């Protein structure tokens, strides 16, 4: 099925005990405030000028610190199937409605759906 997707964000994943220190560090490193997302209070986000990709510091409930990327799409099922065809595997479907997947090397990434009409020729890839 024809659909669009794009790299949307790079997320720094940190345990609760170092979250505030990590958030302060990354706000200083990128030179921008990273406000809390209203719907997702464990996420703080900014989009640096010229980057086109959001930068997120995410408080983990559990697990080791890490970094992951988010891919956004206008058709979640089609994009997940496309990525599986490239060698990714599904790990878990979240309560928030997105897939946590692993690439062929075992690295985690997330796939989220945006509303139809969100993507254009200049900011996403078209898949057929």
Tab-separated table of C-alpha atoms in Angstrom:
chain	number	residue	atom	x	y	z
A	1	UNK	CA	0.000	0.000	0.000
A	2	UNK	CA	1.255	3.476	-0.822
A	3	UNK	CA	2.259	5.402	2.268
A	4	UNK	CA	4.769	7.958	3.570
A	5	UNK	CA	7.267	7.929	6.416
A	6	UNK	CA	10.163	9.949	7.782
A	7	UNK	CA	12.737	9.995	10.525
A	8	UNK	CA	11.023	12.127	13.137
A	9	UNK	CA	13.077	12.116	16.332
A	10	UNK	CA	16.181	11.037	18.165
A	11	UNK	CA	15.432	10.070	21.771
A	12	UNK	CA	17.810	9.880	24.710
A	13	UNK	CA	16.409	7.223	27.058
A	14	UNK	CA	17.352	7.650	30.713
A	15	UNK	CA	16.417	6.006	34.019
A	16	UNK	CA	14.476	8.128	36.545
A	17	UNK	CA	17.412	8.557	38.928
A	18	UNK	CA	19.462	10.505	36.348
A	19	UNK	CA	16.663	12.005	34.277
A	20	UNK	CA	16.791	15.571	35.625
A	21	UNK	CA	20.577	15.750	35.330
A	22	UNK	CA	20.432	14.328	31.797
A	23	UNK	CA	17.686	16.770	30.770
A	24	UNK	CA	19.732	19.710	32.098
A	25	UNK	CA	22.781	18.452	30.221
A	26	UNK	CA	21.028	18.069	26.865
A	27	UNK	CA	19.217	21.410	27.165
A	28	UNK	CA	22.627	23.003	27.649
A	29	UNK	CA	24.228	20.934	24.881
A	30	UNK	CA	21.641	21.882	22.230
A	31	UNK	CA	21.091	25.396	23.635
A	32	UNK	CA	17.317	25.092	23.872
A	33	UNK	CA	14.679	24.479	26.510
A	34	UNK	CA	13.040	21.082	26.190
A	35	UNK	CA	9.488	21.456	27.522
A	36	UNK	CA	7.544	18.488	28.843
A	37	UNK	CA	5.030	17.046	26.380
A	38	UNK	CA	1.544	17.432	27.823
A	39	UNK	CA	0.184	14.071	26.703
A	40	UNK	CA	3.428	12.245	27.559
A	41	UNK	CA	4.898	13.662	30.784
A	42	UNK	CA	7.990	11.416	30.638
A	43	UNK	CA	9.077	13.123	27.405
A	44	UNK	CA	10.784	16.512	26.964
A	45	UNK	CA	11.199	17.695	23.351
A	46	UNK	CA	12.671	20.378	21.133
A	47	UNK	CA	13.454	20.741	17.450
A	48	UNK	CA	16.761	22.566	17.013
A	49	UNK	CA	16.814	25.194	14.241
A	50	UNK	CA	17.595	23.679	10.853
A	51	UNK	CA	17.525	20.121	12.199
A	52	UNK	CA	14.126	19.003	10.918
A	53	UNK	CA	14.273	16.171	13.455
A	54	UNK	CA	12.979	16.443	17.011
A	55	UNK	CA	15.291	15.804	19.947
A	56	UNK	CA	13.744	14.093	22.989
A	57	UNK	CA	14.876	13.199	26.493
A	58	UNK	CA	12.665	10.343	27.713
A	59	UNK	CA	12.360	9.145	31.304
A	60	UNK	CA	12.327	5.340	31.350
A	61	UNK	CA	10.228	3.336	33.765
A	62	UNK	CA	12.971	0.732	33.785
A	63	UNK	CA	15.923	-0.305	31.680
A	64	UNK	CA	19.360	0.905	30.763
A	65	UNK	CA	20.130	4.292	29.238
A	66	UNK	CA	20.285	4.409	25.472
A	67	UNK	CA	19.428	6.264	22.301
A	68	UNK	CA	16.757	5.364	19.763
A	69	UNK	CA	15.121	6.896	16.691
A	70	UNK	CA	11.431	7.365	15.949
A	71	UNK	CA	9.983	6.875	12.486
A	72	UNK	CA	6.610	8.500	11.831
A	73	UNK	CA	4.255	7.314	9.106
A	74	UNK	CA	0.755	7.875	7.782
A	75	UNK	CA	0.083	4.096	7.673
A	76	UNK	CA	1.400	2.191	10.688
A	77	UNK	CA	0.668	-1.311	9.386
A	78	UNK	CA	2.222	-0.651	5.969
A	79	UNK	CA	5.354	0.933	7.449
A	80	UNK	CA	5.858	-1.859	10.002
A	81	UNK	CA	5.482	-4.440	7.212
A	82	UNK	CA	7.983	-2.518	5.044
A	83	UNK	CA	10.513	-2.426	7.873
A	84	UNK	CA	9.999	-6.108	8.645
A	85	UNK	CA	10.773	-6.771	4.977
A	86	UNK	CA	14.091	-4.996	5.522
A	87	UNK	CA	14.919	-7.236	8.504
A	88	UNK	CA	13.351	-5.473	11.504
A	89	UNK	CA	11.334	-7.397	14.081
A	90	UNK	CA	8.423	-6.264	16.234
A	91	UNK	CA	9.126	-6.240	19.962
A	92	UNK	CA	6.035	-4.691	21.562
A	93	UNK	CA	2.957	-2.614	20.790
A	94	UNK	CA	2.639	0.145	23.392
A	95	UNK	CA	-0.372	1.537	25.205
A	96	UNK	CA	0.356	4.797	23.387
A	97	UNK	CA	-0.338	3.101	20.064
A	98	UNK	CA	3.114	2.694	18.541
A	99	UNK	CA	5.434	-0.215	17.790
A	100	UNK	CA	8.780	-0.767	19.453
A	101	UNK	CA	10.899	-2.668	16.958
A	102	UNK	CA	14.481	-3.895	16.617
A	103	UNK	CA	16.680	-3.429	13.593
A	104	UNK	CA	18.856	-6.298	12.254
A	105	UNK	CA	21.616	-5.429	14.767
A	106	UNK	CA	19.124	-5.592	17.648
A	107	UNK	CA	18.888	-1.831	18.233
A	108	UNK	CA	15.491	-0.521	19.310
A	109	UNK	CA	13.479	2.062	17.395
A	110	UNK	CA	9.845	3.168	17.433
A	111	UNK	CA	7.264	3.503	14.659
A	112	UNK	CA	4.368	5.913	15.239
A	113	UNK	CA	1.405	6.923	13.108
A	114	UNK	CA	0.579	10.544	12.293
A	115	UNK	CA	-2.747	11.691	10.830
A	116	UNK	CA	-3.217	11.427	7.044
A	117	UNK	CA	-2.115	14.554	5.222
A	118	UNK	CA	0.709	15.259	7.695
A	119	UNK	CA	3.461	14.414	5.202
A	120	UNK	CA	4.526	16.095	1.983
A	121	UNK	CA	6.994	15.527	-0.843
A	122	UNK	CA	9.659	17.654	0.841
A	123	UNK	CA	9.641	16.012	4.280
A	124	UNK	CA	9.034	12.291	3.773
A	125	UNK	CA	9.641	9.294	1.548
A	126	UNK	CA	6.837	7.805	-0.540
A	127	UNK	CA	6.664	4.004	-0.465
A	128	UNK	CA	4.665	1.954	-2.939
